[in-house]
Coordinates of C-alpha atoms in Angstrom, one line a residue:
Chain A
M1 CA 11.7 -30.0 -20.5
K2 CA 13.6 -32.6 -18.6
L3 CA 16.5 -30.2 -18.5
I4 CA 14.3 -27.5 -16.9
H5 CA 13.1 -29.9 -14.2
K6 CA 16.6 -31.1 -13.6
Y7 CA 18.2 -27.6 -13.1
A8 CA 15.1 -26.2 -11.4
A9 CA 15.3 -28.8 -8.6
P10 CA 15.0 -26.9 -5.3
K11 CA 18.0 -28.6 -3.8
R12 CA 20.2 -27.6 -6.7
F13 CA 18.9 -24.0 -6.7
Y14 CA 19.4 -23.8 -2.9
E15 CA 23.1 -24.6 -3.3
L16 CA 23.5 -22.3 -6.3
A17 CA 21.8 -19.4 -4.5
G18 CA 24.0 -20.0 -1.5
T19 CA 27.1 -19.7 -3.7
L20 CA 25.9 -16.6 -5.6
T21 CA 24.5 -14.6 -2.7
P22 CA 27.8 -13.2 -1.2
G23 CA 29.1 -12.1 -4.7
L24 CA 25.7 -10.5 -5.5
A25 CA 25.6 -8.7 -2.1
I26 CA 29.1 -7.3 -2.6
I27 CA 28.3 -6.0 -6.1
T28 CA 25.1 -4.5 -4.7
V29 CA 27.0 -2.6 -2.0
V30 CA 29.6 -1.4 -4.4
L31 CA 27.0 -0.1 -6.9
F32 CA 24.9 1.5 -4.1
V33 CA 27.9 3.3 -2.5
S34 CA 29.3 4.6 -5.9
G35 CA 25.8 5.5 -7.1
L36 CA 25.1 7.5 -4.0
Y37 CA 28.4 9.3 -4.2
L38 CA 27.9 10.1 -7.9
G39 CA 24.2 11.0 -7.6
L40 CA 24.3 13.1 -4.4
Y41 CA 27.8 14.8 -4.8
W42 CA 29.4 14.4 -8.2
A43 CA 26.4 15.1 -10.5
P44 CA 25.8 18.8 -11.0
P45 CA 22.5 20.5 -10.0
D46 CA 19.9 20.7 -12.8
Y47 CA 19.5 24.1 -14.3
Q48 CA 15.7 24.1 -13.8
Q49 CA 15.1 21.8 -10.8
G50 CA 18.2 22.5 -8.8
N51 CA 19.1 19.7 -6.5
A52 CA 15.5 18.3 -6.3
Y53 CA 16.1 16.2 -9.4
R54 CA 18.5 14.0 -7.3
I55 CA 15.4 12.2 -6.1
M56 CA 15.5 10.7 -9.6
F57 CA 18.4 8.4 -8.6
V58 CA 16.2 6.5 -6.2
H59 CA 12.8 7.1 -7.8
V60 CA 13.5 5.9 -11.4
P61 CA 15.4 2.7 -10.5
N62 CA 12.6 1.7 -8.1
A63 CA 9.9 2.5 -10.7
W64 CA 11.8 0.4 -13.3
M65 CA 12.3 -2.4 -10.8
S66 CA 8.6 -2.4 -9.8
M67 CA 7.7 -3.2 -13.4
M68 CA 10.6 -5.6 -14.1
A69 CA 9.9 -7.5 -10.8
Y70 CA 6.2 -7.9 -11.8
V71 CA 7.1 -9.2 -15.2
A72 CA 9.5 -11.6 -13.6
M73 CA 6.9 -12.7 -11.0
A74 CA 4.3 -13.3 -13.7
G75 CA 6.9 -15.2 -15.8
F76 CA 7.8 -17.4 -12.8
A77 CA 4.1 -17.9 -11.9
A78 CA 3.3 -18.8 -15.5
A79 CA 6.1 -21.3 -15.6
G80 CA 4.9 -22.9 -12.4
Y81 CA 1.4 -23.0 -13.6
I82 CA 2.1 -24.5 -17.1
W83 CA 5.0 -26.8 -16.4
N84 CA 4.5 -27.5 -12.7
V85 CA 8.0 -26.2 -11.8
R86 CA 8.1 -25.9 -8.0
L87 CA 11.1 -23.6 -8.1
A88 CA 9.2 -21.2 -10.4
D89 CA 6.3 -21.1 -7.8
I90 CA 8.8 -20.3 -5.1
L91 CA 10.6 -17.6 -7.1
A92 CA 7.2 -16.0 -8.0
K93 CA 6.2 -16.0 -4.3
V94 CA 9.4 -14.4 -3.0
T95 CA 9.5 -11.8 -5.8
A96 CA 6.1 -10.3 -4.7
P97 CA 7.3 -8.6 -1.4
L98 CA 10.4 -7.3 -3.2
G99 CA 8.3 -5.9 -6.1
A100 CA 5.8 -4.4 -3.7
S101 CA 8.7 -2.6 -1.9
F102 CA 10.0 -1.2 -5.2
T103 CA 6.5 0.0 -6.1
L104 CA 5.9 1.6 -2.7
T105 CA 9.3 3.3 -2.8
A106 CA 8.7 4.6 -6.3
L107 CA 5.3 6.0 -5.2
V108 CA 6.6 7.7 -2.1
T109 CA 9.8 9.1 -3.6
G110 CA 7.8 10.3 -6.7
S111 CA 5.4 12.0 -4.3
L112 CA 8.3 13.7 -2.5
W113 CA 9.6 14.8 -5.9
G114 CA 6.2 16.0 -7.0
K115 CA 5.6 18.4 -4.2
P116 CA 8.5 20.8 -5.0
M117 CA 8.1 20.4 -8.8
W118 CA 4.3 20.1 -9.3
G119 CA 3.1 21.8 -6.1
T120 CA 1.3 18.6 -5.0
Y121 CA 2.2 15.2 -3.5
W122 CA -0.4 13.4 -5.5
V123 CA -2.5 13.7 -8.7
W124 CA -4.8 11.1 -10.1
D125 CA -3.0 11.1 -13.5
A126 CA -2.6 7.9 -15.5
R127 CA 1.0 7.1 -14.6
L128 CA 0.6 7.5 -10.8
T129 CA -2.8 5.7 -10.8
S130 CA -1.5 2.8 -12.8
E131 CA 1.5 2.5 -10.6
L132 CA -0.8 2.5 -7.5
I133 CA -2.8 -0.3 -9.2
L134 CA 0.5 -2.2 -9.5
L135 CA 1.0 -2.0 -5.8
F136 CA -2.5 -3.3 -5.2
L137 CA -1.8 -6.2 -7.6
Y138 CA 1.3 -7.1 -5.5
V139 CA -0.7 -6.8 -2.3
G140 CA -3.5 -8.9 -3.8
Y141 CA -1.0 -11.6 -5.0
M142 CA 0.5 -11.8 -1.5
A143 CA -2.9 -11.8 0.2
L144 CA -4.0 -14.7 -2.1
Q145 CA -0.9 -16.6 -1.4
A146 CA -1.3 -16.2 2.4
S147 CA -5.0 -17.1 2.3
I148 CA -4.4 -20.7 1.0
D149 CA -2.5 -23.2 3.1
D150 CA -1.6 -25.6 0.3
P151 CA 1.4 -24.2 -1.5
R152 CA 0.4 -25.8 -4.9
R153 CA -3.1 -24.5 -4.8
A154 CA -1.9 -21.1 -3.6
A155 CA 0.6 -20.9 -6.4
H156 CA -2.0 -21.8 -9.1
A157 CA -4.6 -19.4 -7.8
S158 CA -2.2 -16.5 -7.5
A159 CA -0.5 -17.3 -10.8
I160 CA -3.8 -16.4 -12.6
L161 CA -3.9 -13.0 -10.8
A162 CA -0.2 -12.4 -11.7
I163 CA -0.6 -13.3 -15.3
V164 CA -3.8 -11.2 -15.8
G165 CA -2.1 -8.3 -14.0
V166 CA 0.6 -8.1 -16.6
V167 CA -1.8 -6.1 -18.7
N168 CA -1.0 -3.2 -16.3
I169 CA 2.7 -3.0 -17.3
P170 CA 2.3 -1.6 -20.8
I171 CA -0.4 0.7 -19.4
I172 CA 2.1 2.1 -16.9
H173 CA 4.8 2.4 -19.5
Y174 CA 2.6 4.1 -22.2
S175 CA 0.3 6.0 -19.9
V176 CA 2.4 9.2 -20.4
Y177 CA 1.9 8.9 -24.2
W178 CA -1.7 7.8 -24.3
W179 CA -3.1 10.4 -21.9
H180 CA -2.2 13.9 -21.0
T181 CA -0.4 13.4 -17.7
L182 CA 1.4 15.7 -15.3
H183 CA 4.2 13.0 -15.2
Q184 CA 6.9 13.5 -17.8
P185 CA 7.5 11.0 -20.6
A186 CA 10.5 8.7 -20.4
S187 CA 14.0 10.3 -20.7
L188 CA 15.6 7.0 -21.5
T189 CA 14.5 4.7 -24.3
L190 CA 16.1 1.7 -25.9
T191 CA 15.9 3.2 -29.4
N192 CA 16.5 7.0 -29.0
Q193 CA 19.4 9.1 -27.6
P194 CA 19.1 9.7 -23.9
K195 CA 17.5 13.1 -23.1
I196 CA 19.5 13.6 -19.9
Y197 CA 23.1 14.7 -19.6
I198 CA 25.9 12.1 -19.2
T199 CA 26.8 13.3 -15.7
M200 CA 23.3 12.5 -14.6
L201 CA 22.9 9.4 -16.7
I202 CA 25.9 7.6 -15.2
P203 CA 24.6 7.7 -11.5
L204 CA 21.2 6.8 -12.8
I205 CA 22.5 3.7 -14.5
I206 CA 24.7 2.7 -11.6
M207 CA 21.8 3.1 -9.1
S208 CA 19.5 1.1 -11.4
L209 CA 22.1 -1.7 -11.6
G210 CA 22.4 -1.5 -7.8
F211 CA 18.7 -2.1 -7.3
M212 CA 18.7 -4.9 -9.9
F213 CA 21.5 -6.7 -8.0
F214 CA 19.7 -5.9 -4.8
Y215 CA 16.7 -7.7 -6.2
L216 CA 18.8 -10.7 -7.3
T217 CA 20.5 -10.9 -3.9
M218 CA 17.3 -10.8 -1.9
L219 CA 15.6 -13.2 -4.3
C220 CA 18.4 -15.7 -3.5
V221 CA 18.1 -15.1 0.3
R222 CA 14.3 -15.4 0.3
A223 CA 14.2 -18.3 -2.1
R224 CA 16.6 -20.3 0.1
S225 CA 14.4 -19.9 3.1
E226 CA 11.3 -20.7 1.2
I227 CA 12.9 -23.8 -0.3
L228 CA 14.1 -25.0 3.1
W229 CA 10.6 -24.6 4.6
R230 CA 8.8 -26.3 1.7
E231 CA 11.3 -29.2 1.6
R232 CA 11.5 -29.6 5.4
H233 CA 10.4 -33.2 5.2
A234 CA 13.0 -34.1 2.5
D235 CA 16.1 -36.0 3.7
W236 CA 18.6 -33.4 2.4
V237 CA 16.9 -30.7 4.6
R238 CA 16.7 -32.9 7.6
K239 CA 20.4 -33.7 7.2
L240 CA 21.2 -30.1 6.7
V241 CA 19.4 -29.1 9.8
G242 CA 20.9 -31.9 11.8
L243 CA 17.8 -33.9 12.5
E244 CA 19.2 -36.9 10.7
T245 CA 22.8 -38.0 10.5
Chain B
M1 CA 31.0 22.2 -1.1
T2 CA 30.7 22.5 2.7
L3 CA 28.8 19.9 4.7
P4 CA 26.0 22.2 5.7
A5 CA 25.5 23.3 2.1
F6 CA 25.5 19.6 1.1
L7 CA 22.9 18.7 3.7
Q8 CA 20.8 21.7 2.8
M9 CA 20.6 20.6 -0.9
G10 CA 19.5 24.0 -2.0
R11 CA 16.0 24.4 -0.5
F12 CA 15.0 20.8 -1.1
S13 CA 16.6 19.1 1.9
V14 CA 13.4 17.8 3.3
F15 CA 12.2 16.2 0.1
I16 CA 15.6 14.8 -1.0
W17 CA 16.6 13.4 2.4
G18 CA 13.0 12.3 2.9
A19 CA 13.1 10.3 -0.3
Y20 CA 16.6 8.8 0.3
G21 CA 15.7 8.1 4.0
F22 CA 12.5 6.3 3.0
T23 CA 14.4 4.2 0.4
A24 CA 17.1 3.4 3.0
I25 CA 14.4 2.2 5.5
I26 CA 12.7 0.0 2.9
V27 CA 16.1 -1.5 1.8
F28 CA 17.0 -2.1 5.4
L29 CA 13.7 -3.8 6.1
N30 CA 14.1 -5.9 3.0
V31 CA 17.5 -7.1 4.3
V32 CA 16.5 -7.6 7.9
Q33 CA 13.1 -9.2 7.6
P34 CA 14.2 -12.3 5.6
L35 CA 17.2 -12.8 7.9
I36 CA 15.0 -12.8 11.0
Q37 CA 12.5 -15.1 9.2
K38 CA 15.4 -17.4 8.3
R39 CA 16.7 -17.5 11.8
K40 CA 13.2 -18.3 13.3
M41 CA 12.7 -21.0 10.7
W42 CA 16.0 -22.7 11.4
E43 CA 15.1 -22.8 15.1
R44 CA 11.8 -24.3 14.3
L45 CA 13.3 -26.9 12.0
R46 CA 15.9 -27.8 14.6
R47 CA 13.3 -28.2 17.2
N48 CA 11.4 -30.4 14.7
L49 CA 8.2 -28.4 15.2
D50 CA 7.1 -29.3 11.7
D51 CA 5.9 -32.7 12.9
D52 CA 2.2 -33.4 12.4
D53 CA 1.2 -32.4 15.9
G54 CA -0.8 -29.4 15.0
G55 CA 2.1 -27.0 15.4
G56 CA 3.0 -27.3 11.7
E57 CA -0.2 -25.5 10.6
E58 CA 0.3 -22.7 13.0
V59 CA 3.9 -22.2 11.6
V60 CA 2.7 -22.3 8.0
D61 CA 0.3 -19.4 8.7
E62 CA 3.0 -17.3 10.3
E63 CA 5.5 -18.0 7.5
A64 CA 3.1 -17.2 4.7
E65 CA 3.6 -13.8 3.1

């Protein structure tokens, strides 16, 4: 426990994030550029969907990241709530807008994929509706954070919402199996062979890694700003800003 | 593949470029917004606006997400 508090000190994380950010940003750019080249040019058209399936290379990574970011946010929020780790509160807070962005992108790109394939932009099926609820959970979390001035109280109140909202994640994942949905079941699982061809799988994995590194990069950038603001009365910040010598 | 054929993407250009364009905008906003926020915050910290003169509360509201 002492170890967690030691390494989760905001000052220590501020320095660590500052060191990691350029490397993470470079990896993100490389993954995005190569993923876009492979996804838009190298991968062949699908025999049924033609080129429309290429939306998958932005839709699926964003859908995965929307859920992963929520689990991360709830984990950070729980750590902050249980062990009073300030850094965990900060990481939960800065994850929310990123997760909301991933969710919104997944919904919009999915809608743009749905129109040519299903003939409609939107249906109230279980997968789409549960993903929309995820967006509302992110917005609710951010609204709750913004409505309380005291950061500790804001973190505690919104942590409860984040933790309760985790129940939506398995619902999103298993919705395509539990209910009859227009949305297709997962093509990639941890236990079975992938159902998509390797030339389509490679760009999908590269783009997914790209969005994962993008999340980590922006997490570091946002967390550094949040740490600086919350610790503005601390000596190390005043020295950093140049208010004290 | 020629450039017009690439841009046309079969008959799905509107949907594909719409999806990629929207994603690009969201990624761009996610990069720019924290950088603008960081710049503004650094200016405020340098001007020492976080003193207990009433200005601090106003700043906290603006910074809250």
